[in-house]
Coordinates of C-alpha atoms and ligand atoms in Angstrom, one line a residue:
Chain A
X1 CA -26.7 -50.2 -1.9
X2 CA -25.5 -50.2 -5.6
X3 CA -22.3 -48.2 -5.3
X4 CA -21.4 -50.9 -2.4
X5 CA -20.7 -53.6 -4.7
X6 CA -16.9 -55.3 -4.1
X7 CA -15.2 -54.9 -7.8
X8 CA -14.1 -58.1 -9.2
X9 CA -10.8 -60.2 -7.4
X10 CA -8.4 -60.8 -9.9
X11 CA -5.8 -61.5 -7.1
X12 CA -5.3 -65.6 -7.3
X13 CA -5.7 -66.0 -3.3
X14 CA -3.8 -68.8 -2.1
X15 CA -4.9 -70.8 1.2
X16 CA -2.9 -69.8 4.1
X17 CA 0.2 -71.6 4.7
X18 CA -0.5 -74.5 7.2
X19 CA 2.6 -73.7 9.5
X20 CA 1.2 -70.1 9.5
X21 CA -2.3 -70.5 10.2
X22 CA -3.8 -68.7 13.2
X23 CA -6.9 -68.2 15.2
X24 CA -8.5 -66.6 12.9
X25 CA -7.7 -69.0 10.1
X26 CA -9.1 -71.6 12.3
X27 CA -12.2 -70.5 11.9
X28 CA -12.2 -70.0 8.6
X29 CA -12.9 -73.4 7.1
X30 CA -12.0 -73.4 3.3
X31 CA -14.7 -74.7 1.5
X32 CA -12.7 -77.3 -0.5
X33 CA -11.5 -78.8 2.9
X34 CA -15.1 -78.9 4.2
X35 CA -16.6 -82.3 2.8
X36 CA -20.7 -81.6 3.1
X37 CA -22.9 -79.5 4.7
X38 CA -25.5 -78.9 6.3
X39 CA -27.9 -77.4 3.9
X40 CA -30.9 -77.7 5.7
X41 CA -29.7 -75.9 8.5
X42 CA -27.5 -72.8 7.3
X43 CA -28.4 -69.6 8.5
X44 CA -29.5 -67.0 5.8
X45 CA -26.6 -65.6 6.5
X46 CA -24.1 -68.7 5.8
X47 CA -26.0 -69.1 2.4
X48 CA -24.7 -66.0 1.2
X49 CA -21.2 -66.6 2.6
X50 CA -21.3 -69.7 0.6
X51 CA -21.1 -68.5 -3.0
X52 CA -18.3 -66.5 -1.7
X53 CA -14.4 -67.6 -2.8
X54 CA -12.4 -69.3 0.3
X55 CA -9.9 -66.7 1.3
X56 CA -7.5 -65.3 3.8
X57 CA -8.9 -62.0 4.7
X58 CA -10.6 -60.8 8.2
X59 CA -13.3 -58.5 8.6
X60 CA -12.0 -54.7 8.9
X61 CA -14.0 -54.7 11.7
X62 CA -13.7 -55.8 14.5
X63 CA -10.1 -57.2 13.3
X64 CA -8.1 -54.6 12.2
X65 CA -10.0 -51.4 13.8
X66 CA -9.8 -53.4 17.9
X67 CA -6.0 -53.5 17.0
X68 CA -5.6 -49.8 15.8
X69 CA -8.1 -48.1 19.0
X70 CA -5.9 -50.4 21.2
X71 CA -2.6 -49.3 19.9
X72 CA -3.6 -45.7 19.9
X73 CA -4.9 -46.5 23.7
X74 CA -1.4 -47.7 24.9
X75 CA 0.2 -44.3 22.8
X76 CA -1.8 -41.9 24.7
X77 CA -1.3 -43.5 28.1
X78 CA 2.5 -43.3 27.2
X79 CA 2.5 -39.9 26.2
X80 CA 0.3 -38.7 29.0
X81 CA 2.3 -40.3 31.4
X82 CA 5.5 -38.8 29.6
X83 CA 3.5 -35.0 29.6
X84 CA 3.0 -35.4 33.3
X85 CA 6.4 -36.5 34.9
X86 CA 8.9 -35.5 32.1
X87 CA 9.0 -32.0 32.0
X88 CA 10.3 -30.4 28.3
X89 CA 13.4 -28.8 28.6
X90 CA 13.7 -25.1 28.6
X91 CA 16.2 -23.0 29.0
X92 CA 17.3 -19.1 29.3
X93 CA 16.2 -17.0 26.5
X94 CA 18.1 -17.0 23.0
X95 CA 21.2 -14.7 23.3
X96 CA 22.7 -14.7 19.7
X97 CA 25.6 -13.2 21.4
X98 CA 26.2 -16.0 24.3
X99 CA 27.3 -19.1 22.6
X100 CA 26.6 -21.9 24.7
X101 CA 29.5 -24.3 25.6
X102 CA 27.7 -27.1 24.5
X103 CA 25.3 -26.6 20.7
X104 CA 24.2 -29.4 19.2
X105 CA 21.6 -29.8 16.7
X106 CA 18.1 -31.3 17.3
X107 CA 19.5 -35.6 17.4
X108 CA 17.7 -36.5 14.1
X109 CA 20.8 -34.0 12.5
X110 CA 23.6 -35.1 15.2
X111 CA 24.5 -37.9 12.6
X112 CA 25.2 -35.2 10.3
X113 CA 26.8 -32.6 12.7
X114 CA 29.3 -35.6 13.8
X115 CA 30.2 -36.1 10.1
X116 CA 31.3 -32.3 10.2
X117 CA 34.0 -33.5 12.7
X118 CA 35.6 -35.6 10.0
X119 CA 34.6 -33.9 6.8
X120 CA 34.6 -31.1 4.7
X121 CA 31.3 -29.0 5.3
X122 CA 30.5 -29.4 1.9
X123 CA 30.6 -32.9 2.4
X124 CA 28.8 -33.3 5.6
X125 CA 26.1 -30.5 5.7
X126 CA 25.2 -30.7 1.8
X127 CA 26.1 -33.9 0.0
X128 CA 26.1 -36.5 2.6
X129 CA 22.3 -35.8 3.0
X130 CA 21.3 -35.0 -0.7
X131 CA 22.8 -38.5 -1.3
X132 CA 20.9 -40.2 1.3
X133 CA 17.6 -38.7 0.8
X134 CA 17.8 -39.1 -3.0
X135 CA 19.5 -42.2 -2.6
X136 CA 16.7 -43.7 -0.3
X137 CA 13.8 -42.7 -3.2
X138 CA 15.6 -44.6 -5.4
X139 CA 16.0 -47.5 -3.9
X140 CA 13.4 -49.1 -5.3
X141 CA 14.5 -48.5 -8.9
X142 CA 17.8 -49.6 -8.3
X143 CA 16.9 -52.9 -6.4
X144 CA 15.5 -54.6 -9.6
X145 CA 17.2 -58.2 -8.8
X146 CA 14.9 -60.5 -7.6
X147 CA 12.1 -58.4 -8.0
X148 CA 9.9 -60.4 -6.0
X149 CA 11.7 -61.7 -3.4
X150 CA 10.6 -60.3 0.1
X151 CA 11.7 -62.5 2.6
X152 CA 15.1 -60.8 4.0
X153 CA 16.8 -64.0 3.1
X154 CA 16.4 -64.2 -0.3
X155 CA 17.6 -60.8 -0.5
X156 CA 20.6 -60.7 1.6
X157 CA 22.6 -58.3 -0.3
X158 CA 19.7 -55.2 0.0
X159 CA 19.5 -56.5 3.7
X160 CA 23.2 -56.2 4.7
X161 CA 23.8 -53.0 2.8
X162 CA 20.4 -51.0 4.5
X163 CA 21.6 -52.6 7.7
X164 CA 25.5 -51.6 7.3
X165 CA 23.6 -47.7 6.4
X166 CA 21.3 -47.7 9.7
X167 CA 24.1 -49.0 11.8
X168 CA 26.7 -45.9 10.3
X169 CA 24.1 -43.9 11.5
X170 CA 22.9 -45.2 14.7
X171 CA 26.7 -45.0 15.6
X172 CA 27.5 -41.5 14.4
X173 CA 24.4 -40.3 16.2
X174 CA 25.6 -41.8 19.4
X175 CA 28.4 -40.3 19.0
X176 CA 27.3 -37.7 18.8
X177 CA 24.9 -37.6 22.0
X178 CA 26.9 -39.3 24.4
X179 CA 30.4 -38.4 23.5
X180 CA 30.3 -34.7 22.5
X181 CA 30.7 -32.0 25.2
X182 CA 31.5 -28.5 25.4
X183 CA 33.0 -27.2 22.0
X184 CA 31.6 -30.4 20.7
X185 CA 35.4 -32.2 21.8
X186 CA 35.4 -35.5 22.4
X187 CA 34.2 -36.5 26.2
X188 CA 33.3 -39.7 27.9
X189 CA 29.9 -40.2 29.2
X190 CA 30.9 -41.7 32.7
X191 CA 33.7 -39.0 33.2
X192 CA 32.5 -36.0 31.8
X193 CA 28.3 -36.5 32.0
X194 CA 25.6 -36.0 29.5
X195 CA 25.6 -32.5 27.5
X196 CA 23.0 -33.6 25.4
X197 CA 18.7 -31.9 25.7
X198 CA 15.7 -32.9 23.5
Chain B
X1 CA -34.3 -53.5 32.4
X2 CA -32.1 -51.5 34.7
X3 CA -32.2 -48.1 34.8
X4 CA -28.9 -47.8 32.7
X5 CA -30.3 -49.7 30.0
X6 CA -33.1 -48.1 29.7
X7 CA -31.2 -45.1 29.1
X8 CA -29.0 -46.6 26.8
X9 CA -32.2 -48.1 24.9
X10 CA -33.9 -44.3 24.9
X11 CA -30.6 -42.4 23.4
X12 CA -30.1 -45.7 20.6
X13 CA -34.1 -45.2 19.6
X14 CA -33.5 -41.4 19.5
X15 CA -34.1 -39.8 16.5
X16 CA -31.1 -37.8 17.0
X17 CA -29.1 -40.8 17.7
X18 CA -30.4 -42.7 14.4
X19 CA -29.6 -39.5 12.4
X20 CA -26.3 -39.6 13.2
X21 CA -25.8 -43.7 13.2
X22 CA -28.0 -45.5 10.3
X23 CA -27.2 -49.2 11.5
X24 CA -26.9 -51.0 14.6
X25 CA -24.9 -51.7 16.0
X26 CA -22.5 -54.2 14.1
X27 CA -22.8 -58.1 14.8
X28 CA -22.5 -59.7 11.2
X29 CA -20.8 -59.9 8.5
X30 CA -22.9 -57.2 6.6
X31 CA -23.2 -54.7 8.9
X32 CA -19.6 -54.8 9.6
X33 CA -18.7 -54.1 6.2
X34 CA -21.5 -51.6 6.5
X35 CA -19.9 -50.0 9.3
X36 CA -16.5 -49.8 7.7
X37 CA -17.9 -48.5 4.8
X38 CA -20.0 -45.8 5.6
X39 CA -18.2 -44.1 8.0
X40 CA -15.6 -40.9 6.3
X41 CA -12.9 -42.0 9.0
X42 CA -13.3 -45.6 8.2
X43 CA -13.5 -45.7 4.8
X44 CA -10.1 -45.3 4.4
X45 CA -9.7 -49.3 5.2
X46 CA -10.7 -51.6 3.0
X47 CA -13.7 -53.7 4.2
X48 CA -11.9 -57.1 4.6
X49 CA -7.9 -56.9 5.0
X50 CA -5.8 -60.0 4.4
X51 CA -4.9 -61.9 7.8
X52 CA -1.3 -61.5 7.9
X53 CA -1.4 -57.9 7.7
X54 CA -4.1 -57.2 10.9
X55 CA -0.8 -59.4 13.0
X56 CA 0.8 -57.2 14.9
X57 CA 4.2 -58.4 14.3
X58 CA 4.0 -57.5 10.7
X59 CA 3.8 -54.1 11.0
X60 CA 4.5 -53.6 14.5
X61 CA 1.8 -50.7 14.1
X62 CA 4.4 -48.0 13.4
X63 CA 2.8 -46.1 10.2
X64 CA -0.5 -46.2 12.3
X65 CA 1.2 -44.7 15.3
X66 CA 3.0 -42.5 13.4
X67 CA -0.4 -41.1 11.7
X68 CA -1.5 -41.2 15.7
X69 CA 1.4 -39.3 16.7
X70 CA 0.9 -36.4 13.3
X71 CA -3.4 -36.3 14.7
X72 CA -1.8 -35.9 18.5
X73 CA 0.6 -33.0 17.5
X74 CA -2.1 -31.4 15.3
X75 CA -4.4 -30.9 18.6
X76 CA -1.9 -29.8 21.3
X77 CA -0.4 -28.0 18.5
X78 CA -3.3 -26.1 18.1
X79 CA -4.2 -25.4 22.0
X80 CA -0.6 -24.3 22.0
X81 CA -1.0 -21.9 19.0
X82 CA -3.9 -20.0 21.1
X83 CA -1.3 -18.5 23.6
X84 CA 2.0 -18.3 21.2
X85 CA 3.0 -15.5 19.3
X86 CA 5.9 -15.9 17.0
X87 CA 8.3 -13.0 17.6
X88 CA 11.5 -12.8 19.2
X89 CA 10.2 -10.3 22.0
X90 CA 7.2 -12.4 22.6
X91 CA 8.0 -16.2 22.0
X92 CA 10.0 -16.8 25.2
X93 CA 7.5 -15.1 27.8
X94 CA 4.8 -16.6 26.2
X95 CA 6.0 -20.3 26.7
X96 CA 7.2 -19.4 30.4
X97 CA 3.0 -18.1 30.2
X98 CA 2.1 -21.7 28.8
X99 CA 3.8 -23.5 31.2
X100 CA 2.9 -21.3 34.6
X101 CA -0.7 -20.0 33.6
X102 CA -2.7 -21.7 30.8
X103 CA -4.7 -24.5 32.2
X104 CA -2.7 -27.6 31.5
X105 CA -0.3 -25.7 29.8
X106 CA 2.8 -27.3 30.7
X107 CA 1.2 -30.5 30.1
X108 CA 0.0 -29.9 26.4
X109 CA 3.6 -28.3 26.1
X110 CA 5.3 -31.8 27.5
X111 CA 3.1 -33.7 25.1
X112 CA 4.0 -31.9 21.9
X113 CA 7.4 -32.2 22.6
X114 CA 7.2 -35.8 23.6
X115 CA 5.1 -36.8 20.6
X116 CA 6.9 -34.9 18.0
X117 CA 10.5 -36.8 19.0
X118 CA 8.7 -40.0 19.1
X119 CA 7.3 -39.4 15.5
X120 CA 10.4 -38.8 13.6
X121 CA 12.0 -42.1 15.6
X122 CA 8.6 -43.8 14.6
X123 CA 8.5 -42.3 11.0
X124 CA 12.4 -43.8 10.4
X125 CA 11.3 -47.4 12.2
X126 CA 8.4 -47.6 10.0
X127 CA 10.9 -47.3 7.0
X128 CA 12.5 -49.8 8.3
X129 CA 10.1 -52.1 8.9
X130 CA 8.9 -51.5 5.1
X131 CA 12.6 -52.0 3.8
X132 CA 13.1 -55.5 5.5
X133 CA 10.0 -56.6 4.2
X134 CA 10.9 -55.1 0.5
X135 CA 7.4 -53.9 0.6
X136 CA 9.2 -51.0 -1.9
X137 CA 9.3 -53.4 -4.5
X138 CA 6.9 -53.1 -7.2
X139 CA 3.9 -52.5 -7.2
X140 CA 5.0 -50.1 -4.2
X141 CA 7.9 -47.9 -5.3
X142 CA 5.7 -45.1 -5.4
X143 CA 4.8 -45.1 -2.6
X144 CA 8.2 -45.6 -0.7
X145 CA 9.0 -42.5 -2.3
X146 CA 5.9 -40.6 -0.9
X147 CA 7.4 -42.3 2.1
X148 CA 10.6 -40.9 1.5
X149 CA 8.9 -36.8 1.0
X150 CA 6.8 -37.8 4.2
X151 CA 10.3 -39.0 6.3
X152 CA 12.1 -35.0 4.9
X153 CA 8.1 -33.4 6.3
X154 CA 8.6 -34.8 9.3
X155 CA 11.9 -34.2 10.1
X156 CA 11.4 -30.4 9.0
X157 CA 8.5 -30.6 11.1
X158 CA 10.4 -31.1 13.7
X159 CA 12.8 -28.9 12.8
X160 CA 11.0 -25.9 12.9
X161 CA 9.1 -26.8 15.5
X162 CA 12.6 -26.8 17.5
X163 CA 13.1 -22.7 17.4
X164 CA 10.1 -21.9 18.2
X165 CA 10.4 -21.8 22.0
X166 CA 13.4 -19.2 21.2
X167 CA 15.7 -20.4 24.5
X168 CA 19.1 -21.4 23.7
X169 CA 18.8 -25.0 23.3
X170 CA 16.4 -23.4 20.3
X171 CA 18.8 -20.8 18.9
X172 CA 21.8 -22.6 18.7
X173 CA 20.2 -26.1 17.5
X174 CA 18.8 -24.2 14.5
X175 CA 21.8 -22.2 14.2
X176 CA 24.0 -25.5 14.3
X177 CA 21.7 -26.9 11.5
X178 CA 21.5 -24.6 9.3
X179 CA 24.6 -23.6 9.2
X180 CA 25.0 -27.4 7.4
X181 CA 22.0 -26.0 4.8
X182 CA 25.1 -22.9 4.4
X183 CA 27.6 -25.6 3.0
X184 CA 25.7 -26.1 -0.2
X185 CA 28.3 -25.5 -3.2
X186 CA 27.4 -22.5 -5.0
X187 CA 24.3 -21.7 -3.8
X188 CA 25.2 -21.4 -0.4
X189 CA 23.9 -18.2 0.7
X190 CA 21.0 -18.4 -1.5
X191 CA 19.7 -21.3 0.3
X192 CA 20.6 -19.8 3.9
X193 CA 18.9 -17.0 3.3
X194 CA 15.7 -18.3 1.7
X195 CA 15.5 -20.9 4.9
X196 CA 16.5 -18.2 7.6
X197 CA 15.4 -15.1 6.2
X198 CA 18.8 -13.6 6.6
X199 CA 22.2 -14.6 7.0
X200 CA 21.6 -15.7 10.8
X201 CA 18.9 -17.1 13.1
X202 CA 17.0 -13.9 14.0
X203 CA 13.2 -12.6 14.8
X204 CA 12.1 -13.0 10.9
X205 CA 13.6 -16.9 11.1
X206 CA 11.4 -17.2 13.5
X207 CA 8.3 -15.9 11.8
X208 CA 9.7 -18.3 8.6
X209 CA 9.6 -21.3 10.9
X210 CA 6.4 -20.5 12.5
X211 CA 4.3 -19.7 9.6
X212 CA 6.0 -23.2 8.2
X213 CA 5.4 -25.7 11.5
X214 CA 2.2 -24.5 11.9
X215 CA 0.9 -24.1 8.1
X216 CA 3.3 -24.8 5.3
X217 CA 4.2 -28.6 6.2
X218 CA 1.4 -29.5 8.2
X219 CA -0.6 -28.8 5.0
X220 CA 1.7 -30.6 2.7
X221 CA 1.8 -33.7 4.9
X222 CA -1.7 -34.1 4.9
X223 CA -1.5 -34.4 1.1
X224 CA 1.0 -36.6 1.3
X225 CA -0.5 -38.9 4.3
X226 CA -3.8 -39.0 1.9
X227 CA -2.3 -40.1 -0.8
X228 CA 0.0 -42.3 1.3
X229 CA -3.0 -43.7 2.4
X230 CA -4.5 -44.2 -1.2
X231 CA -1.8 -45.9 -2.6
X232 CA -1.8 -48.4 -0.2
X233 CA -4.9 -49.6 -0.9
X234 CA -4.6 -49.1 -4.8
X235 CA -1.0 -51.3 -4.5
X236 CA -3.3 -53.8 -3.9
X237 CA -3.1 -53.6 0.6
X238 CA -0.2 -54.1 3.2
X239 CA 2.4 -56.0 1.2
X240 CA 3.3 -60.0 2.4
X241 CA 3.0 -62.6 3.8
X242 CA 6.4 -62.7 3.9
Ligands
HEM1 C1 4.6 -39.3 8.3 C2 5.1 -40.5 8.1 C3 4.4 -41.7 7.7 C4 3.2 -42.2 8.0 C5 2.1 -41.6 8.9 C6 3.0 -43.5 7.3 C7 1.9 -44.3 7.4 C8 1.8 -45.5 6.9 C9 0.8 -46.5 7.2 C10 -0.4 -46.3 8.2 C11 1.0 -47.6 6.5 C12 0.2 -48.9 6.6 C13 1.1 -50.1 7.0 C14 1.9 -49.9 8.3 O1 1.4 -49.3 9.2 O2 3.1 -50.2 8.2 C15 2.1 -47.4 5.6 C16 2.7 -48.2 4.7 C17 3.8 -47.9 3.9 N1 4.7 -46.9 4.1 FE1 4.4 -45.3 5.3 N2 4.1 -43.7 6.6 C18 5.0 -42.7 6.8 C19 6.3 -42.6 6.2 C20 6.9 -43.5 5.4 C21 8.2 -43.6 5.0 C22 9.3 -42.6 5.5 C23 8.3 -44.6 4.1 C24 9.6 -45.0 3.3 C25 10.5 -44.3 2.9 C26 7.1 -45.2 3.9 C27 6.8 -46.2 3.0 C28 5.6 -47.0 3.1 C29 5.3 -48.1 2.2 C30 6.2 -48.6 1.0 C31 4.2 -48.7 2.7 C32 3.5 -50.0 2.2 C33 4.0 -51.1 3.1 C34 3.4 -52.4 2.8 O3 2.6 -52.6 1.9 O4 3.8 -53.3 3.6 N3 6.2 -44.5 4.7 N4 2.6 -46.1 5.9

């Protein structure tokens, strides 16, 4: 029972924001807004609560674990459902010698194999994605303005740019499924069809 | 009592049952924290967690799923890895084998597939979710960048999960990405032939990217997830209220 001991808070816990209190919160009656009690009627239980600060956590369990089982309930539905009717594709067996009309890299790379379209391959296949994995661990040493600001509007800046950067390559990676075809030319999806596997 | 809760009653008394469970079950306060704290796969959560963070809409669940979707992969992975064998003669007729022969073959097969795309889309949501919060910002930049080691993992994951069925869709995928890997200034061949084993996708790639998908990176990723894991709690818990 020793080792079981909570270390010491130094966190300053603030009360919940009134415009953001929930259920939960409901229930949880600070102790400065409660004006007596009950003494004679606690339960052993509440006594101990009582020398406890007021503050704005929940109980791992049932809160947080309910939510986790029931989110990992809904993924294996999904994913059974997807095993059983969606079959994975497979096709003929590798032929180094057979190039196929359409080859496309696996969609995570498309982004990358759309840029080598436009770019030199130096460009594209090496230091586009050197600069965007290195680039994307340092982000948090090069956002040092307003080092505490979270909320996406006091950081618009950060916000735009990481949006304009997911957007490039939500649109490249389009691109790249929906409107490559054989040779990886240029095709239209409603003319030409998909050419695109997972 | 009815006959089912007498059974229920019988298995709960059990000393085998009491062995393997030391409290009751949890109703209070103390045995919750009890129960959160004494159990190895629970532990990893802290006993109480601030409010805003249990809300789904903070976090939208997508670093738990994604954790989900790495334990999901790990067990068809293995069930799949019993009938596999990683050459270039083999592969092929062995995954026609899975899908017509092993008991729920094809579905395990389906699964992996499914759950591996959904993880890297998962893996790069979750980093998104994290930046528009700036939960990156200090005392968190560490781990963003664990983040960042566990996004490369998972796509190379993925990535070398890809040849393994050695079809085309396999062969030319991997050939079409790595040739990118062959752009490198300078050490161009170099790094092509330390990721293929050769100059071109052939049966000794595939060994490479066997031996990696079902060793190397799983291995390393579960360093990484652990200390992931770690460091959130030790950065003081989800980051917020926004
Ligand atoms: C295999 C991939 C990953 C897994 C399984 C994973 C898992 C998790 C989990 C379970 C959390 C708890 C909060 C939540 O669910 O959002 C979390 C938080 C966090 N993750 Fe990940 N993660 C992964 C990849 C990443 C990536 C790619 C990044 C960023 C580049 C990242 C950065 C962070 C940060 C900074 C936190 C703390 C967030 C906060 O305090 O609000 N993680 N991760």
């Amino acid at each position: 029972m020793t080792d079981q001991k909570a270390p010491p808070e130094h966190r300053v816990v603030l009360p919940v924001d009134p415009a953001r209190r929930t259920e939960i919160d409901k229930q949880r009656v600070p102790m400065s807004a409660r004006p007596y009690r009950l003494l004679a009627l606690v339960k052993q239980d509440a006594v101990v609560r009582v020398q406890k600060e007021p503050d704005d956590t929940v109980m791992t369990w049932p809160h947080l674990l309910s939510i986790e089982f029931l989110a990992a309930v809904f993924m294996s539905v999904f994913l059974l459902f997807m095993g059983l009717f969606v079959n994975a594709p497979l096709e003929e067996l590798a032929n180094p010698n057979v190039t196929p009309e359409v080859a496309k890299a696996p969609w995570y790379f498309l982004g990358l194999q759309e840029l080598l379209a436009y770019f030199h391959p130096t460009v594209a296949g090496a230091l586009v994605p050197l600069f965007v994995l290195v680039g994307a661990a340092m982000i948090p040493f090069v956002d040092r303005e307003n080092i505490r600001a979270n909320r996406p509007s006091d950081r618009k800046t950060a916000v735009v740019l990481f949006s304009l950067f997911c957007g490039l390559g939500l649109v490249l990676t389009f691109l790249g499924i929906f409107f490559r075809g054989p040779g990886y030319a240029f095709t239209l999806p409603w003319v030409s069809g998909f050419h695109f596997s997972l | 009592m009815s006959f089912l809760e007498r059974v229920d009653q019988t298995i709960r008394r059990s000393p085998v049952f009491r062995s393997i469970f030391r409290n009751p079950y949890p109703n209070d306060e103390r045995s919750r924290a009890y129960a959160v704290m004494n159990n190895v796969f629970l532990h990893l959560h802290p006993v109480r967690v601030r409010q805003h963070a249990v809300k789904f809409a903070y976090t939208f669940c997508l670093g738990g799923l994604s954790f989900f979707l790495f334990l999901v992969l790990t067990v068809t992975g293995v069930y799949l890895m019993f009938f596999y064998a990683p050459s270039a003669t083999q592969a092929y007729s062995d995954i026609l084998q899975i899908q017509s022969q092993v008991p729920f073959g094809l579905l395990t097969r389906n699964i992996h597939r499914w759950a591996a795309h959904l993880m890297v889309f998962f893996v790069f949501l979750h980093m998104m979710r994290v930046f528009y919060h700036g939960a990156y910002k200090p005392p968190r930049e560490f781990n963003w960048v664990v983040g960042v080691v566990l996004l490369f993992l998972t796509l190379f994951l993925s990535f070398t999960g890809y040849l393994l069925p050695w079809d085309q869709i396999a062969y030319w995928a991997i050939t079409i990405g790595s040739n990118m890997a062959g752009y490198a200034p300078l050490f161009n061949t170099p790094s092509k032939t330390l990721l293929l084993a050769g100059l071109e996708v052939s049966g000794n790639t595939l060994l490479r990217f066997y031996v990696l998908h079902i060793m190397v990176f799983p291995l390393v990723a579960a360093v990484f997830l652990a200390v992931h894991f770690w460091r959130i709690r030790k950065d003081g818990g989800i980051s917020g209220p926004l």
